[in-house]
């Protein structure tokens, strides 16, 4: 039986810049019940006059005791993300409710090969899965296909640059490819998923996360490659769809 | 009042008493789904109501199109916090589909092409509270928004408004659907903020 989800005080412990517009925030949440990679939390902000607003954010890493991590992209004209990426400082408090979501999740006891397909900030819950795999010492083979505008948009750059046995990463740059890249810049294609993913015969569990346009395109390509629809889990990201 | 977050003042967008607690307004139309978008050809499309007595009522696309259409304009509320005001749809009231259905069942399990399910009390589908729609904002309903046809039950969180609807199974006992077995609230009233199990 699940316990009832209540709002919990969360104190910002530290922040790390991921890109010019995104940062990871580590919160201490006393009594945090733990979570599964891929789950998200609700965040509630309250102003001095009592005005409140809520948003949902994916957890970017397994819990470290009472410590949890989010990665937030500043949405132009947003209400909550600019506060989390530009205003809040270590020691400040927000409220968090969670974990939420029992579908877009990966558990270390899952044995199927894993195909992660992330577009932009959609890489966040996928990173939680990569980190959960590492933490559990899992040998399940993972492949990550990470679609992003250009190199400056790369989250977790240093961590993903370190070689990790059993994790293969393919970057797909949509606006500007780095100098010397074999693949010209452009949106994700069938060839990208055929080369950077697993054959459908391997029956991998596929996790696709990104904007609506990205998820629609990537999930359709996976179907074209013969992956079973019930093995393709999707999550849409972003302020609102498109 | 909750904990005040230092330096947060907020936006206070319009919406007034049409905005349920914890929701914010959007102007565009976000998409949420758990898997790939199913593509359903109209010549193979059907909508069915299966009663607790194993009676099945079926409608082909042509039969659906021949039913009396309504054009409801309603506010919709997604559990992921967005609310969209004044959305306009075209479709058939569930009351029309249920005209010749004999049932004493109290529960409905809605099922979709692609395997999605969601449950709700049958009374929440009747008396002008729900529609099977095939047009949004004057256009054919796009596949990512549930086309060719979806259910809309605007007084509940929008995950109850199953996309790619295929049928409704009437049951004497409640049978939780996809999100209802994944931690979300069984009923989902936005005005009581019934987001998750236990709310």
Short mmCIF file of C-alpha atoms in Angstrom, two decimals:
data_model
loop_
_atom_site.label_atom_id
_atom_site.label_comp_id
_atom_site.label_asym_id
_atom_site.label_seq_id
_atom_site.Cartn_x
_atom_site.Cartn_y
_atom_site.Cartn_z
CA UNK A 1 0.00 0.00 0.00
CA UNK A 2 1.30 3.44 -0.85
CA UNK A 3 1.47 6.08 1.79
CA UNK A 4 -0.36 9.31 1.17
CA UNK A 5 1.84 11.89 -0.53
CA UNK A 6 2.26 14.97 1.64
CA UNK A 7 4.11 18.22 1.08
CA UNK A 8 7.58 18.11 2.60
CA UNK A 9 9.96 20.97 3.30
CA UNK A 10 13.02 20.84 1.03
CA UNK A 11 16.13 22.92 1.72
CA UNK A 12 18.49 23.66 -1.15
CA UNK A 13 21.89 22.14 -0.41
CA UNK A 14 23.84 22.97 -3.54
CA UNK A 15 23.49 23.87 -7.19
CA UNK A 16 25.52 22.92 -10.24
CA UNK A 17 25.28 24.68 -13.57
CA UNK A 18 24.63 22.26 -16.42
CA UNK A 19 24.40 24.80 -19.25
CA UNK A 20 23.87 28.57 -19.52
CA UNK A 21 20.14 28.00 -18.95
CA UNK A 22 19.91 24.83 -16.86
CA UNK A 23 21.08 23.82 -13.45
CA UNK A 24 20.93 20.86 -11.12
CA UNK A 25 19.59 21.50 -7.63
CA UNK A 26 20.30 19.20 -4.70
CA UNK A 27 17.73 19.40 -1.89
CA UNK A 28 17.66 17.94 1.60
CA UNK A 29 14.20 16.52 2.26
CA UNK A 30 14.07 15.09 5.80
CA UNK A 31 12.19 11.81 5.80
CA UNK A 32 12.39 11.31 2.02
CA UNK A 33 10.89 7.83 1.34
CA UNK A 34 13.13 7.00 -1.63
CA UNK A 35 12.15 6.68 -5.28
CA UNK A 36 12.61 4.76 -8.50
CA UNK A 37 14.62 6.12 -11.46
CA UNK A 38 12.31 7.97 -13.85
CA UNK A 39 9.87 9.26 -11.22
CA UNK A 40 9.15 12.93 -10.70
CA UNK A 41 8.14 15.30 -7.92
CA UNK A 42 5.72 18.16 -7.56
CA UNK A 43 7.28 21.44 -6.47
CA UNK A 44 5.26 24.09 -4.66
CA UNK A 45 6.42 27.68 -4.23
CA UNK A 46 4.69 30.09 -1.85
CA UNK A 47 5.13 33.87 -1.96
CA UNK A 48 5.07 36.10 1.15
CA UNK A 49 1.44 37.07 0.50
CA UNK A 50 0.38 33.41 0.41
CA UNK A 51 0.18 33.02 -3.39
CA UNK A 52 1.26 29.53 -4.38
CA UNK A 53 1.96 27.68 -7.59
CA UNK A 54 3.00 24.13 -8.48
CA UNK A 55 5.00 22.39 -11.21
CA UNK A 56 6.36 18.88 -11.82
CA UNK A 57 10.07 18.06 -12.31
CA UNK A 58 11.85 14.80 -12.98
CA UNK A 59 14.30 13.46 -10.42
CA UNK A 60 17.76 13.40 -11.99
CA UNK A 61 19.41 10.84 -9.71
CA UNK A 62 18.69 8.11 -7.16
CA UNK A 63 18.15 9.43 -3.65
CA UNK A 64 21.23 9.80 -1.47
CA UNK A 65 19.57 9.30 1.90
CA UNK A 66 17.35 12.36 2.35
CA UNK A 67 19.04 14.13 -0.54
CA UNK A 68 17.39 14.40 -3.95
CA UNK A 69 18.41 16.07 -7.18
CA UNK A 70 16.45 17.86 -9.89
CA UNK A 71 17.69 19.42 -13.12
CA UNK A 72 15.69 22.42 -14.26
CA UNK A 73 15.81 24.28 -17.58
CA UNK A 74 14.85 27.95 -17.48
CA UNK A 75 11.76 28.34 -19.61
CA UNK A 76 11.52 31.80 -21.18
CA UNK A 77 8.50 33.54 -19.68
CA UNK A 78 8.13 30.73 -17.13
CA UNK A 79 6.95 31.26 -13.58
CA UNK A 80 8.74 28.58 -11.55
CA UNK A 81 11.78 27.59 -13.61
CA UNK A 82 13.35 31.09 -13.60
CA UNK A 83 13.07 31.08 -9.79
CA UNK A 84 14.75 27.67 -9.55
CA UNK A 85 17.49 28.48 -12.07
CA UNK A 86 18.24 32.10 -11.14
CA UNK A 87 16.91 33.12 -7.75
CA UNK A 88 16.95 30.31 -5.19
CA UNK A 89 20.18 29.93 -3.19
CA UNK A 90 21.54 27.23 -0.88
CA UNK A 91 19.67 27.39 2.42
CA UNK A 92 16.39 28.54 0.85
CA UNK A 93 13.33 26.32 1.17
CA UNK A 94 10.62 25.09 -1.16
CA UNK A 95 8.05 22.33 -0.75
CA UNK A 96 8.16 18.98 -2.53
CA UNK A 97 5.61 16.19 -2.87
CA UNK A 98 6.47 12.80 -4.25
CA UNK A 99 7.73 10.60 -5.67
CA UNK A 100 5.11 10.42 -8.40
CA UNK A 101 4.68 8.13 -11.41
CA UNK A 102 4.85 4.37 -11.66
CA UNK A 103 5.18 3.85 -15.41
CA UNK A 104 8.16 5.72 -16.87
CA UNK A 105 10.55 3.98 -14.46
CA UNK A 106 13.54 1.63 -14.58
CA UNK A 107 14.37 -0.75 -11.75
CA UNK A 108 17.78 -2.42 -11.39
CA UNK A 109 16.09 -5.84 -11.26
CA UNK A 110 14.86 -5.33 -14.86
CA UNK A 111 17.04 -7.51 -17.09
CA UNK A 112 16.08 -6.41 -20.61
CA UNK A 113 18.56 -4.23 -22.52
CA UNK A 114 17.65 -0.57 -22.26
CA UNK A 115 17.34 2.03 -25.01
CA UNK A 116 17.16 5.59 -23.77
CA UNK A 117 16.14 8.29 -26.24
CA UNK A 118 16.27 11.82 -24.89
CA UNK A 119 15.64 15.16 -26.52
CA UNK A 120 16.96 18.29 -24.78
CA UNK A 121 15.90 18.46 -21.14
CA UNK A 122 14.15 15.10 -21.68
CA UNK A 123 17.48 13.52 -20.79
CA UNK A 124 16.87 14.20 -17.08
CA UNK A 125 14.84 11.09 -16.08
CA UNK A 126 17.07 9.01 -18.40
CA UNK A 127 20.12 10.24 -16.47
CA UNK A 128 18.41 9.06 -13.29
CA UNK A 129 18.23 5.59 -14.86
CA UNK A 130 21.91 5.67 -15.90
CA UNK A 131 22.88 6.71 -12.38
CA UNK A 132 20.62 4.07 -10.81
CA UNK A 133 22.26 1.41 -12.99
CA UNK A 134 25.70 2.55 -11.84
CA UNK A 135 24.67 2.73 -8.19
CA UNK A 136 23.22 -0.79 -8.30
CA UNK A 137 26.24 -2.24 -10.10
CA UNK A 138 23.84 -3.50 -12.80
CA UNK A 139 25.32 -5.04 -15.93
CA UNK A 140 22.21 -4.51 -18.03
CA UNK A 141 23.44 -3.01 -21.33
CA UNK A 142 22.27 0.58 -21.82
CA UNK A 143 22.34 2.75 -24.89
CA UNK A 144 21.57 6.44 -24.77
CA UNK A 145 20.70 8.48 -27.81
CA UNK A 146 20.81 12.12 -26.77
CA UNK A 147 19.42 14.67 -29.19
CA UNK A 148 20.35 18.27 -28.50
CA UNK A 149 20.73 21.55 -30.32
CA UNK A 150 24.49 21.92 -29.98
CA UNK A 151 27.34 21.07 -27.63
CA UNK A 152 26.62 24.00 -25.34
CA UNK A 153 23.25 22.45 -24.48
CA UNK A 154 24.73 19.23 -23.14
CA UNK A 155 23.68 18.33 -19.59
CA UNK A 156 25.96 16.21 -17.36
CA UNK A 157 28.79 16.73 -19.88
CA UNK A 158 31.73 15.72 -17.67
CA UNK A 159 29.94 12.73 -16.16
CA UNK A 160 28.81 11.37 -19.53
CA UNK A 161 32.28 11.85 -21.00
CA UNK A 162 33.76 9.33 -18.54
CA UNK A 163 33.77 5.83 -20.06
CA UNK A 164 31.29 3.50 -18.41
CA UNK A 165 31.22 -0.23 -19.26
CA UNK A 166 27.91 -1.26 -20.74
CA UNK A 167 26.76 2.28 -21.52
CA UNK A 168 27.03 3.51 -25.12
CA UNK A 169 26.13 7.08 -25.95
CA UNK A 170 25.29 8.60 -29.31
CA UNK A 171 24.82 12.36 -29.64
CA UNK A 172 22.53 13.75 -32.29
CA UNK A 173 23.02 17.49 -32.82
CA UNK A 174 20.04 19.19 -34.38
CA UNK A 175 21.38 22.73 -35.03
CA UNK A 176 25.17 22.66 -34.97
CA UNK A 177 27.40 19.58 -35.00
CA UNK A 178 30.83 19.87 -33.35
CA UNK A 179 33.85 20.32 -35.66
CA UNK A 180 34.83 17.03 -37.28
CA UNK A 181 31.55 15.27 -36.50
CA UNK A 182 30.68 12.58 -39.05
CA UNK A 183 26.98 13.31 -38.81
CA UNK A 184 25.71 16.67 -40.06
CA UNK A 185 23.33 18.59 -37.81
CA UNK A 186 19.71 17.59 -38.18
CA UNK A 187 16.74 16.03 -36.48
CA UNK A 188 16.77 12.42 -35.34
CA UNK A 189 16.45 9.86 -38.17
CA UNK A 190 15.79 6.17 -38.63
CA UNK A 191 19.52 5.65 -39.23
CA UNK A 192 20.38 7.33 -35.91
CA UNK A 193 18.12 4.95 -34.02
CA UNK A 194 19.19 1.91 -36.06
CA UNK A 195 22.88 2.61 -35.39
CA UNK A 196 22.67 4.07 -31.90
CA UNK A 197 20.02 1.70 -30.56
CA UNK A 198 19.41 -2.01 -30.14
CA UNK A 199 17.93 -4.23 -32.83
CA UNK A 200 14.25 -4.91 -32.20
CA UNK A 201 15.13 -8.64 -31.90
CA UNK A 202 16.88 -7.87 -28.60
CA UNK A 203 13.50 -6.71 -27.24
CA UNK A 204 14.92 -3.73 -25.35
CA UNK A 205 12.86 -1.60 -23.03
CA UNK A 206 12.72 1.81 -24.75
CA UNK A 207 12.29 5.05 -22.83
CA UNK A 208 11.65 8.17 -24.88
CA UNK A 209 11.50 11.61 -23.28
CA UNK A 210 11.51 15.08 -24.77
CA UNK A 211 9.20 17.64 -26.34
CA UNK A 212 6.01 16.39 -27.95
CA UNK A 213 7.42 16.73 -31.46
CA UNK A 214 10.55 14.83 -30.48
CA UNK A 215 8.68 12.05 -28.69
CA UNK A 216 6.20 11.61 -31.54
CA UNK A 217 9.03 11.38 -34.07
CA UNK A 218 11.29 9.08 -32.03
CA UNK A 219 8.49 6.72 -30.96
CA UNK A 220 7.25 6.44 -34.56
CA UNK A 221 10.81 5.64 -35.73
CA UNK A 222 11.13 2.93 -33.06
CA UNK A 223 7.86 1.40 -34.28
CA UNK A 224 9.17 1.50 -37.86
CA UNK A 225 12.28 -0.36 -36.70
CA UNK A 226 10.04 -3.11 -35.36
CA UNK A 227 10.04 -2.36 -31.64
CA UNK A 228 6.86 -3.50 -29.93
CA UNK A 229 4.59 -0.60 -28.89
CA UNK A 230 4.23 -2.05 -25.37
CA UNK A 231 8.01 -1.82 -24.92
CA UNK A 232 8.12 1.89 -25.76
CA UNK A 233 7.44 4.14 -22.79
CA UNK A 234 7.14 7.85 -23.39
CA UNK A 235 7.17 11.00 -21.33
CA UNK A 236 6.65 14.51 -22.67
CA UNK A 237 8.66 17.35 -21.35
CA UNK A 238 8.81 21.04 -21.51
CA UNK A 239 6.77 23.95 -20.28
CA UNK A 240 3.91 22.93 -22.49
CA UNK A 241 3.89 20.84 -25.61
CA UNK A 242 4.12 22.23 -29.07
CA UNK B 1 0.00 28.48 4.45
CA UNK B 2 3.00 26.56 3.20
CA UNK B 3 6.63 27.45 3.64
CA UNK B 4 7.44 30.80 2.03
CA UNK B 5 10.18 30.55 -0.58
CA UNK B 6 12.49 33.53 -0.21
CA UNK B 7 12.50 35.75 -3.29
CA UNK B 8 9.49 34.15 -4.96
CA UNK B 9 6.69 36.48 -5.94
CA UNK B 10 4.96 34.59 -8.78
CA UNK B 11 2.97 35.55 -11.77
CA UNK B 12 -0.69 35.51 -10.67
CA UNK B 13 -2.05 34.77 -14.10
CA UNK B 14 -5.70 35.32 -14.85
CA UNK B 15 -8.08 32.44 -14.49
CA UNK B 16 -9.97 33.42 -11.39
CA UNK B 17 -12.62 31.01 -10.16
CA UNK B 18 -12.28 28.80 -13.25
CA UNK B 19 -8.83 27.65 -12.13
CA UNK B 20 -8.88 24.64 -9.75
CA UNK B 21 -6.37 24.57 -6.86
CA UNK B 22 -2.75 23.98 -7.87
CA UNK B 23 -3.42 24.57 -11.59
CA UNK B 24 -1.97 27.22 -13.92
CA UNK B 25 -3.25 28.46 -17.27
CA UNK B 26 -1.81 27.55 -20.64
CA UNK B 27 -2.68 28.90 -24.05
CA UNK B 28 -1.32 26.02 -26.13
CA UNK B 29 -2.33 22.38 -25.87
CA UNK B 30 0.24 20.11 -24.20
CA UNK B 31 0.32 16.41 -25.01
CA UNK B 32 0.70 13.56 -22.53
CA UNK B 33 0.72 9.87 -23.24
CA UNK B 34 2.46 6.78 -21.94
CA UNK B 35 3.52 5.23 -25.23
CA UNK B 36 3.65 5.66 -29.00
CA UNK B 37 0.67 7.24 -30.74
CA UNK B 38 -1.52 4.49 -32.27
CA UNK B 39 -2.75 5.08 -35.82
CA UNK B 40 -6.31 3.85 -36.35
CA UNK B 41 -7.63 3.71 -39.94
CA UNK B 42 -11.24 4.89 -40.11
CA UNK B 43 -12.44 1.83 -42.04
CA UNK B 44 -11.30 -0.38 -39.15
CA UNK B 45 -12.34 2.00 -36.36
CA UNK B 46 -15.18 1.04 -34.08
CA UNK B 47 -16.54 2.13 -30.75
CA UNK B 48 -18.24 -0.42 -28.48
CA UNK B 49 -20.15 -0.52 -25.22
CA UNK B 50 -19.94 -3.90 -23.47
CA UNK B 51 -22.50 -4.41 -20.72
CA UNK B 52 -22.17 -6.48 -17.58
CA UNK B 53 -24.60 -8.92 -19.23
CA UNK B 54 -22.13 -9.43 -22.10
CA UNK B 55 -24.24 -7.47 -24.56
CA UNK B 56 -22.11 -5.49 -26.99
CA UNK B 57 -23.28 -2.38 -28.84
CA UNK B 58 -21.02 -1.32 -31.72
CA UNK B 59 -20.70 1.72 -33.94
CA UNK B 60 -18.59 1.98 -37.09
CA UNK B 61 -17.11 5.34 -38.06
CA UNK B 62 -19.99 5.94 -40.50
CA UNK B 63 -22.55 5.10 -37.81
CA UNK B 64 -20.76 7.41 -35.36
CA UNK B 65 -20.79 10.23 -37.93
CA UNK B 66 -24.54 9.79 -38.43
CA UNK B 67 -25.32 10.44 -34.76
CA UNK B 68 -26.43 13.90 -33.59
CA UNK B 69 -23.37 16.06 -32.98
CA UNK B 70 -22.89 18.61 -30.24
CA UNK B 71 -20.20 21.29 -29.94
CA UNK B 72 -19.29 21.54 -26.25
CA UNK B 73 -16.96 24.32 -25.10
CA UNK B 74 -15.34 23.31 -21.84
CA UNK B 75 -12.38 23.96 -19.51
CA UNK B 76 -9.90 21.08 -19.21
CA UNK B 77 -7.55 20.35 -16.31
CA UNK B 78 -4.49 18.08 -16.54
CA UNK B 79 -3.08 16.46 -13.40
CA UNK B 80 0.36 17.72 -14.50
CA UNK B 81 -0.96 21.17 -13.47
CA UNK B 82 -2.04 22.89 -16.69
CA UNK B 83 -5.55 24.13 -17.29
CA UNK B 84 -6.85 25.25 -20.67
CA UNK B 85 -10.00 27.34 -20.68
CA UNK B 86 -12.74 27.32 -23.31
CA UNK B 87 -11.68 24.39 -25.47
CA UNK B 88 -14.17 23.65 -28.25
CA UNK B 89 -14.94 20.17 -29.49
CA UNK B 90 -17.38 18.43 -31.78
CA UNK B 91 -18.78 15.01 -31.04
CA UNK B 92 -21.56 12.87 -29.67
CA UNK B 93 -22.84 12.88 -26.10
CA UNK B 94 -22.45 9.57 -24.28
CA UNK B 95 -26.17 9.86 -23.51
CA UNK B 96 -26.82 9.16 -27.20
CA UNK B 97 -24.67 6.03 -27.19
CA UNK B 98 -26.37 4.81 -24.02
CA UNK B 99 -29.96 5.32 -25.26
CA UNK B 100 -30.50 1.63 -26.05
CA UNK B 101 -28.05 0.17 -23.53
CA UNK B 102 -29.67 -1.74 -20.70
CA UNK B 103 -27.50 -1.81 -17.64
CA UNK B 104 -27.54 -1.68 -13.87
CA UNK B 105 -23.73 -1.46 -13.65
CA UNK B 106 -22.28 1.37 -11.61
CA UNK B 107 -18.75 1.40 -13.03
CA UNK B 108 -17.15 1.95 -16.40
CA UNK B 109 -13.73 0.95 -17.66
CA UNK B 110 -12.82 2.91 -20.78
CA UNK B 111 -10.33 1.22 -23.11
CA UNK B 112 -8.37 2.57 -26.04
CA UNK B 113 -6.51 1.56 -29.16
CA UNK B 114 -2.94 1.12 -27.93
CA UNK B 115 -4.02 -0.53 -24.67
CA UNK B 116 -4.71 2.46 -22.40
CA UNK B 117 -7.50 2.14 -19.83
CA UNK B 118 -9.15 4.45 -17.30
CA UNK B 119 -12.04 3.90 -14.90
CA UNK B 120 -14.84 6.07 -13.59
CA UNK B 121 -18.35 5.72 -12.19
CA UNK B 122 -20.87 5.30 -15.01
CA UNK B 123 -22.87 8.28 -13.75
CA UNK B 124 -19.89 10.52 -14.58
CA UNK B 125 -20.33 9.64 -18.26
CA UNK B 126 -24.05 10.44 -18.41
CA UNK B 127 -26.41 13.43 -18.20
CA UNK B 128 -24.42 15.67 -20.54
CA UNK B 129 -21.10 15.25 -18.75
CA UNK B 130 -19.11 13.36 -21.42
CA UNK B 131 -18.68 13.09 -25.19
CA UNK B 132 -16.88 11.06 -27.85
CA UNK B 133 -15.32 13.80 -29.97
CA UNK B 134 -13.63 13.79 -33.37
CA UNK B 135 -12.95 17.50 -33.89
CA UNK B 136 -11.07 20.07 -31.83
CA UNK B 137 -11.08 23.81 -32.48
CA UNK B 138 -12.82 23.33 -35.83
CA UNK B 139 -10.25 20.81 -37.13
CA UNK B 140 -10.00 17.05 -37.29
CA UNK B 141 -8.62 15.76 -34.01
CA UNK B 142 -4.86 15.21 -34.45
CA UNK B 143 -3.50 11.73 -33.63
CA UNK B 144 -1.34 13.01 -30.75
CA UNK B 145 -4.45 14.52 -29.17
CA UNK B 146 -6.36 11.25 -29.48
CA UNK B 147 -7.63 11.27 -33.06
CA UNK B 148 -9.56 9.92 -34.81
CA UNK B 149 -11.78 10.05 -31.70
CA UNK B 150 -11.37 10.47 -27.96
CA UNK B 151 -13.49 10.64 -24.87
CA UNK B 152 -13.80 13.94 -23.03
CA UNK B 153 -15.00 14.08 -19.42
CA UNK B 154 -14.05 17.65 -18.59
CA UNK B 155 -15.16 17.66 -14.94
CA UNK B 156 -12.41 15.15 -14.06
CA UNK B 157 -8.62 15.39 -14.55
CA UNK B 158 -7.87 14.95 -18.21
CA UNK B 159 -6.26 11.49 -17.96
CA UNK B 160 -9.87 10.22 -17.61
CA UNK B 161 -10.57 11.64 -21.09
CA UNK B 162 -9.10 8.62 -22.89
CA UNK B 163 -7.46 9.25 -26.26
CA UNK B 164 -7.98 6.81 -29.17
CA UNK B 165 -11.08 5.51 -27.41
CA UNK B 166 -12.22 2.07 -28.49
CA UNK B 167 -14.92 1.15 -26.03
CA UNK B 168 -16.46 1.19 -22.58
CA UNK B 169 -16.88 -1.90 -20.46
CA UNK B 170 -19.65 -1.71 -17.86
CA UNK B 171 -18.88 -3.42 -14.58
CA UNK B 172 -20.57 -4.16 -11.28
CA UNK B 173 -17.28 -3.60 -9.50
CA UNK B 174 -14.74 -0.84 -9.90
CA UNK B 175 -11.70 -1.87 -11.92
CA UNK B 176 -8.79 0.60 -11.74
CA UNK B 177 -7.26 1.65 -15.07
CA UNK B 178 -3.72 2.46 -16.22
CA UNK B 179 -2.83 5.54 -14.17
CA UNK B 180 -5.21 4.55 -11.39
CA UNK B 181 -2.99 1.51 -10.71
CA UNK B 182 0.19 3.63 -11.06
CA UNK B 183 -0.32 5.89 -8.05
CA UNK B 184 -2.92 8.33 -9.35
CA UNK B 185 -6.27 9.02 -7.70
CA UNK B 186 -9.14 6.67 -8.48
CA UNK B 187 -11.68 9.45 -9.12
CA UNK B 188 -9.66 12.57 -10.00
CA UNK B 189 -11.81 15.61 -9.19
CA UNK B 190 -9.67 18.70 -9.95
CA UNK B 191 -11.71 20.92 -7.63
CA UNK B 192 -10.84 18.64 -4.70
CA UNK B 193 -7.27 18.30 -6.03
CA UNK B 194 -7.51 14.50 -6.17
CA UNK B 195 -4.22 13.98 -8.00
CA UNK B 196 -2.70 10.96 -6.33
CA UNK B 197 -3.83 7.93 -4.39
CA UNK B 198 -4.83 9.07 -0.90
CA UNK B 199 -5.49 12.74 -1.84
#
